[in-house]
């Protein structure tokens, strides 16, 4: 069985976001790019399944919509243990376009399931996985927190209010994964980094896809106002401020 | 690495070459693989080390050994080990990148443990072990199933290591050496399974042995209570008729000095890289504090006195970075040309590294003093909070104090710098005497670089600095000859002048290379200007002190005239204070050391 893992190339989560062109374009100057954390957890689980002698998973392929600048991120996925990679050569402009472009390549591929992170940590759209399943006309399970493969049989678990739901599912399908899919992402080993350069990274042309969204502008949250310190003995002032200034009492 | 990066085959040539004449290797030329390794180690250090620092500080053997095993699984302990013994056999630059990036873990203690495991704890066996020894020890050291240590220092022999008193006598049946003596300050000693230990065979043949922990008669002393790196193990070792199998002799009988000293050059470079990473981390935690801390209604980072301090830390760190990777590039290039399959490959590699002993010592001295400077300045910026253990900088301050002491004290390393320049001059290994002959014609000439060229002012100042240093060096040699080595104050002063020139030459060349490939960068340009201006003032000061010592306080008029000539050439014409403001403000905008 082959598993595809969709990778998002996103700014490091500690990035101080800045915008240009009248706050309409994200300023990528000095930004460190990483694998979207949910996708990285999915990749880790996919590799664990491949290593599990009881599962039929034989190959893990990562697939990304991105320009050449996304290749270091893809190489990291190969260093962690993916067998090969496909880069669809386009800017990942919005969820609809990304899902359509992924579907256009995946429709011709043979796989057991495709894993997508539930959201990406840049725009947090949470839409690609669902749209992808629609484009491919395949079932999908969202908020997947565990995947088990025994032979050819696949079951997924979801964390639900007050418990856990376990579903047996026929392949192929789309797994939209959540935290818990694996404990922590893997750090690539030196040999992995060296071998990653020898693994196939296939670049394919992107299909023509219309954009359904247009970023008008971004807004940063207001900076936090300075903290007011009150003498612990002065309860009266505290109440006064909470009532009249913060207006929460 | 790009073959054209440098054609320097031996150390010290920077003193003769024109600034920027030859391209130098810098971090801007890291391969993609180097960058990926750097990032991987940063990730490991941030996630696995920095998160458990307090536990590491409790000197928890199991914890540190577990971390080492995790590093072993990632291949981070086998960079220098040949592929035949499960190693990766990568270039020296990779080792240096790993050492630098380990600083993201903020743990001087664990870096110490790791550094011995991958350095002096295993390299003597990699370089001088026979096949049987390599097969037995290297795979287990690479996985950290076994921990390694190196036992050279004794209670009465520290810097003078070769005078060790530990004895080794062959047993009558020829099967064992019987060792007696004591070793001291042995890092990893309490936890190690394997020790490279030095002893005098038959009283005078200084020889290395591989000692297994369970050797009869081999005792491990209690842990020392140290000022810093408290989470690492440091013990004394006692040998009371310790029975060491004869096949555990490492290398040749009497060949101990080569083994002991070969480990030192790479050790000095790795230490330099560790403190480079440390300096960057100290800058990061300090600016974070300075930007958040508000006094008199504003962030203290924006007070002029604080800007100067941050700029000083940044400029020094940039210069250190420049000399480390320049040196590494030169060494790797020479090693790449050697026949890696030849039986004497490691001997040749040791020789290649010794050619750059000057630069390796410079990296050690300037690196350890830069982190010392950065932590001291960082604590000052933290104010009272810097003095309490809730902030990381207090621990880093304690941890780094040892860096000026081990891997050869900075005093020993300064004597090595001047000593090697003397040796290279007297043996004509580099044509310094030819250049010294040109001093008069230099003094009667105009500036050599036209003012339209990039950094022409800095080029001319560095060139003048080189001639001034050679002038003082020549006067010292004329007065003292080989006895210069006994005038240690003058030796240290010359070492500092040589060092300043290597730093300024490397900094200006690196900035020029970056600007030539990426376009103008006002902050990098400011760094080059500040370093050169301050170097020039230091050189003038040191040359005056040195010449006064040589002439016993009675400088002849001819010497004073020469100094005046150099003074005009070295007089800085840059607004250093304004440049430092620009540098600090740029660093604040990036929220971290940005280069």
PDB file of N, CA, C and O in Angstrom, chain A residues 17-27 123 215-221:
ATOM      1  N   UNK A  17       5.119  38.177  12.091  1.00  0.00           N
ATOM      2  CA  UNK A  17       4.498  38.467  10.794  1.00  0.00           C
ATOM      3  C   UNK A  17       4.558  39.957  10.473  1.00  0.00           C
ATOM      4  O   UNK A  17       4.309  40.802  11.332  1.00  0.00           O
ATOM      5  N   UNK A  18       4.970  40.246   9.191  1.00  0.00           N
ATOM      6  CA  UNK A  18       4.968  41.638   8.714  1.00  0.00           C
ATOM      7  C   UNK A  18       4.300  41.622   7.329  1.00  0.00           C
ATOM      8  O   UNK A  18       4.321  40.593   6.650  1.00  0.00           O
ATOM      9  N   UNK A  19       3.746  42.744   6.933  1.00  0.00           N
ATOM     10  CA  UNK A  19       3.054  42.787   5.639  1.00  0.00           C
ATOM     11  C   UNK A  19       3.531  43.984   4.838  1.00  0.00           C
ATOM     12  O   UNK A  19       3.962  44.990   5.399  1.00  0.00           O
ATOM     13  N   UNK A  20       3.463  43.830   3.517  1.00  0.00           N
ATOM     14  CA  UNK A  20       3.861  44.928   2.632  1.00  0.00           C
ATOM     15  C   UNK A  20       2.678  45.269   1.725  1.00  0.00           C
ATOM     16  O   UNK A  20       1.601  44.670   1.836  1.00  0.00           O
ATOM     17  N   UNK A  21       2.924  46.177   0.795  1.00  0.00           N
ATOM     18  CA  UNK A  21       1.914  46.620  -0.179  1.00  0.00           C
ATOM     19  C   UNK A  21       0.577  46.916   0.506  1.00  0.00           C
ATOM     20  O   UNK A  21      -0.436  46.242   0.262  1.00  0.00           O
ATOM     21  N   UNK A  22       0.639  47.900   1.377  1.00  0.00           N
ATOM     22  CA  UNK A  22      -0.573  48.325   2.074  1.00  0.00           C
ATOM     23  C   UNK A  22      -1.230  47.181   2.856  1.00  0.00           C
ATOM     24  O   UNK A  22      -2.451  46.990   2.802  1.00  0.00           O
ATOM     25  N   UNK A  23      -0.398  46.425   3.522  1.00  0.00           N
ATOM     26  CA  UNK A  23      -0.873  45.316   4.367  1.00  0.00           C
ATOM     27  C   UNK A  23      -1.630  44.233   3.582  1.00  0.00           C
ATOM     28  O   UNK A  23      -2.487  43.541   4.132  1.00  0.00           O
ATOM     29  N   UNK A  24      -1.312  44.079   2.299  1.00  0.00           N
ATOM     30  CA  UNK A  24      -2.045  43.065   1.531  1.00  0.00           C
ATOM     31  C   UNK A  24      -1.170  41.851   1.194  1.00  0.00           C
ATOM     32  O   UNK A  24      -1.678  40.836   0.732  1.00  0.00           O
ATOM     33  N   UNK A  25       0.143  41.980   1.387  1.00  0.00           N
ATOM     34  CA  UNK A  25       1.040  40.867   1.026  1.00  0.00           C
ATOM     35  C   UNK A  25       1.925  40.522   2.229  1.00  0.00           C
ATOM     36  O   UNK A  25       2.508  41.412   2.862  1.00  0.00           O
ATOM     37  N   UNK A  26       2.012  39.238   2.542  1.00  0.00           N
ATOM     38  CA  UNK A  26       2.859  38.774   3.639  1.00  0.00           C
ATOM     39  C   UNK A  26       4.331  38.964   3.253  1.00  0.00           C
ATOM     40  O   UNK A  26       4.742  38.552   2.169  1.00  0.00           O
ATOM     41  N   UNK A  27       5.091  39.606   4.132  1.00  0.00           N
ATOM     42  CA  UNK A  27       6.504  39.891   3.847  1.00  0.00           C
ATOM     43  C   UNK A  27       7.335  38.658   4.224  1.00  0.00           C
ATOM     44  O   UNK A  27       7.450  38.307   5.400  1.00  0.00           O
ATOM     45  N   UNK A 123      -2.420  30.240   7.195  1.00  0.00           N
ATOM     46  CA  UNK A 123      -3.742  30.869   6.998  1.00  0.00           C
ATOM     47  C   UNK A 123      -4.857  30.130   7.737  1.00  0.00           C
ATOM     48  O   UNK A 123      -5.988  30.575   7.765  1.00  0.00           O
ATOM     49  N   UNK A 215      -6.929  38.146  -1.372  1.00  0.00           N
ATOM     50  CA  UNK A 215      -6.623  38.789  -0.082  1.00  0.00           C
ATOM     51  C   UNK A 215      -6.739  40.295  -0.223  1.00  0.00           C
ATOM     52  O   UNK A 215      -6.021  40.888  -1.020  1.00  0.00           O
ATOM     53  N   UNK A 216      -7.603  40.897   0.554  1.00  0.00           N
ATOM     54  CA  UNK A 216      -7.707  42.360   0.500  1.00  0.00           C
ATOM     55  C   UNK A 216      -6.663  42.996   1.403  1.00  0.00           C
ATOM     56  O   UNK A 216      -5.912  43.861   0.989  1.00  0.00           O
ATOM     57  N   UNK A 217      -6.625  42.573   2.652  1.00  0.00           N
ATOM     58  CA  UNK A 217      -5.595  43.083   3.554  1.00  0.00           C
ATOM     59  C   UNK A 217      -5.498  42.204   4.793  1.00  0.00           C
ATOM     60  O   UNK A 217      -6.386  41.392   5.068  1.00  0.00           O
ATOM     61  N   UNK A 218      -4.401  42.384   5.489  1.00  0.00           N
ATOM     62  CA  UNK A 218      -4.198  41.668   6.761  1.00  0.00           C
ATOM     63  C   UNK A 218      -4.122  42.704   7.882  1.00  0.00           C
ATOM     64  O   UNK A 218      -3.735  43.848   7.654  1.00  0.00           O
ATOM     65  N   UNK A 219      -4.465  42.279   9.055  1.00  0.00           N
ATOM     66  CA  UNK A 219      -4.384  43.183  10.198  1.00  0.00           C
ATOM     67  C   UNK A 219      -3.720  42.455  11.353  1.00  0.00           C
ATOM     68  O   UNK A 219      -4.106  41.323  11.660  1.00  0.00           O
ATOM     69  N   UNK A 220      -2.753  43.087  11.976  1.00  0.00           N
ATOM     70  CA  UNK A 220      -2.108  42.477  13.144  1.00  0.00           C
ATOM     71  C   UNK A 220      -2.912  42.819  14.393  1.00  0.00           C
ATOM     72  O   UNK A 220      -3.546  43.882  14.441  1.00  0.00           O
ATOM     73  N   UNK A 221      -2.889  41.942  15.398  1.00  0.00           N
ATOM     74  CA  UNK A 221      -3.604  42.291  16.631  1.00  0.00           C
ATOM     75  C   UNK A 221      -2.983  43.532  17.283  1.00  0.00           C
ATOM     76  O   UNK A 221      -1.792  43.798  17.102  1.00  0.00           O
TER      77      UNK A 221
END
